[in-house]
XYZ file of N, CA and C in Angstrom:
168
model
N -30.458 -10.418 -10.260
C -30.469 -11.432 -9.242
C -29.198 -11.289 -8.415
N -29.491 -11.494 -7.153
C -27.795 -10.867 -6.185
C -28.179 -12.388 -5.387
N -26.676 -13.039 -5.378
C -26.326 -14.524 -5.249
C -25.586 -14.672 -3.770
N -26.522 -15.282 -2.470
C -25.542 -15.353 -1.576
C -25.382 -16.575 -1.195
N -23.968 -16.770 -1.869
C -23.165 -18.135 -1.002
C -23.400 -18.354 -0.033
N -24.044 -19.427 0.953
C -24.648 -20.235 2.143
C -23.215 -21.102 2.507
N -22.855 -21.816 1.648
C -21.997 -23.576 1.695
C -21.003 -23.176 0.411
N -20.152 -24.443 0.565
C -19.007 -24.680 -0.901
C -19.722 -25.814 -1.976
N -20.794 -25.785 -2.364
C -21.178 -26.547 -3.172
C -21.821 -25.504 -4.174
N -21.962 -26.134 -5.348
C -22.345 -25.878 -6.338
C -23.934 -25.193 -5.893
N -24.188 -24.093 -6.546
C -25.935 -23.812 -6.643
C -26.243 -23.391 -7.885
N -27.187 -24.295 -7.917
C -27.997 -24.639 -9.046
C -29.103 -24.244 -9.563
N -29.628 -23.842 -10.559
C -31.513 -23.527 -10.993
C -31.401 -24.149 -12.681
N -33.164 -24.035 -12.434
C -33.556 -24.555 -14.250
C -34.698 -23.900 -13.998
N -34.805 -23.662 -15.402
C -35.630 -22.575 -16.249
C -36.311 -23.482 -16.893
N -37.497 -24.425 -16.986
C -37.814 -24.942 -17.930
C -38.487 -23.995 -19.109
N -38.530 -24.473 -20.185
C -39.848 -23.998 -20.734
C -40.731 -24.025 -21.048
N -41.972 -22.783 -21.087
C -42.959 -22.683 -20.745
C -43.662 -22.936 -22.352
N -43.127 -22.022 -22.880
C -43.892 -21.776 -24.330
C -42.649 -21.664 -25.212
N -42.797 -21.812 -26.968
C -41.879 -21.601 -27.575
C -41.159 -20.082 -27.514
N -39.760 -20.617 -27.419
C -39.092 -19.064 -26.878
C -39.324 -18.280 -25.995
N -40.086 -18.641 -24.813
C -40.581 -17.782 -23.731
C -39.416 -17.783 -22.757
N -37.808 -18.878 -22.633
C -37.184 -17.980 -21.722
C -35.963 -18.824 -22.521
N -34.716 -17.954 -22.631
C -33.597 -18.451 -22.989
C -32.878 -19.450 -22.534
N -32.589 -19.490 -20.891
C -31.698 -19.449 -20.084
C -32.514 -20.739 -19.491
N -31.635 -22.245 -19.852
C -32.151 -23.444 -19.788
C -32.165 -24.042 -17.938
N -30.678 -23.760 -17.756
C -30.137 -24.024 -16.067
C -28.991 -22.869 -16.187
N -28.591 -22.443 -14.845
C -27.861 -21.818 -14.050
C -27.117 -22.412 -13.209
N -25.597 -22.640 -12.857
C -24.675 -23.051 -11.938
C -24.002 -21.965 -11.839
N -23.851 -21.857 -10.033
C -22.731 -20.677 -9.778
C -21.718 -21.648 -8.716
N -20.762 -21.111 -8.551
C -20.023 -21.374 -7.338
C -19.540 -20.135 -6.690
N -19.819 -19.763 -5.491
C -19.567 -18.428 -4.865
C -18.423 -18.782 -3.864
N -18.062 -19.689 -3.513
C -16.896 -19.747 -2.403
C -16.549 -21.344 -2.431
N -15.380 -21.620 -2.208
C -14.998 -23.162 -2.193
C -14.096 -23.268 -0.424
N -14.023 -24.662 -0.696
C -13.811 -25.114 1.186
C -11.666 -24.213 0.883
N -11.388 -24.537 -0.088
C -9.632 -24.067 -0.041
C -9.422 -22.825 -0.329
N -8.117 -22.668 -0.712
C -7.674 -21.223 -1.025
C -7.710 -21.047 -2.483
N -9.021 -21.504 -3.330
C -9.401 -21.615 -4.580
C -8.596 -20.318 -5.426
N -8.721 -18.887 -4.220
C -8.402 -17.782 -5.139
C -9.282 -17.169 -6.028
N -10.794 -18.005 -6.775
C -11.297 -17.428 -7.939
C -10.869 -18.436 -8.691
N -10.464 -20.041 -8.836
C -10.322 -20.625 -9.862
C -11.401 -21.651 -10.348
N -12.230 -21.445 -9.238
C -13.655 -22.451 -9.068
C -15.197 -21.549 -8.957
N -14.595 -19.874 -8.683
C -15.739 -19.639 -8.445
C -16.373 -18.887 -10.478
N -17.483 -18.373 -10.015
C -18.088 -17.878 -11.085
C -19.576 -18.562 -11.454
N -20.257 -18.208 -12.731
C -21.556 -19.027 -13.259
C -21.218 -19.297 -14.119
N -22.173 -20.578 -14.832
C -22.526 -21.158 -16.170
C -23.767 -21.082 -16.445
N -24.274 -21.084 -18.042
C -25.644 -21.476 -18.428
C -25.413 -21.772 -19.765
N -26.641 -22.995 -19.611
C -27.070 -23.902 -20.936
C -28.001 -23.064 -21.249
N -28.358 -22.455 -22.513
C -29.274 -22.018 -22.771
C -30.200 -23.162 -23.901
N -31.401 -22.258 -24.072
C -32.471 -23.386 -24.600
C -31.991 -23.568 -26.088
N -32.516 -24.310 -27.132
C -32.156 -24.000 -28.551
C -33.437 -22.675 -28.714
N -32.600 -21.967 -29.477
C -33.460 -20.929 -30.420
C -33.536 -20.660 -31.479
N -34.519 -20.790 -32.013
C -34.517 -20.444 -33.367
C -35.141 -19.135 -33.726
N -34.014 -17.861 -34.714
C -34.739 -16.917 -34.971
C -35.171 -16.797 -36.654
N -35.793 -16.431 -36.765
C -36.671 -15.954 -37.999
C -36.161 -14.891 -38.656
N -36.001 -14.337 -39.607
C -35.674 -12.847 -40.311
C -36.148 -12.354 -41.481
């Protein structure tokens, strides 16, 4: 996925899920650019991922 910053706000997605274990990755937050001279101290992503449970 290639991410282009529009604005200085937060962008956001959710992944719900579909079926058990069908996608990890619960929501997505990036910040690609802020209104100051942030430098890189605001930008980057996060993710909540879903609970998983594995088997063995």
């Amino acid at each position: 996925m290639t991410l282009k910053d529009t604005g200085h706000s937060d962008d956001a997605w959710a992944f719900p899920r579909l079926a058990n274990n069908s996608r990890v990755v619960q929501s997505l937050r990036c910040v690609g650019d802020t209104a100051g001279d942030a430098a890189g101290t605001r930008t980057g992503c996060s993710a909540v991922l879903h609970d998983l449970t594995i088997t063995f």
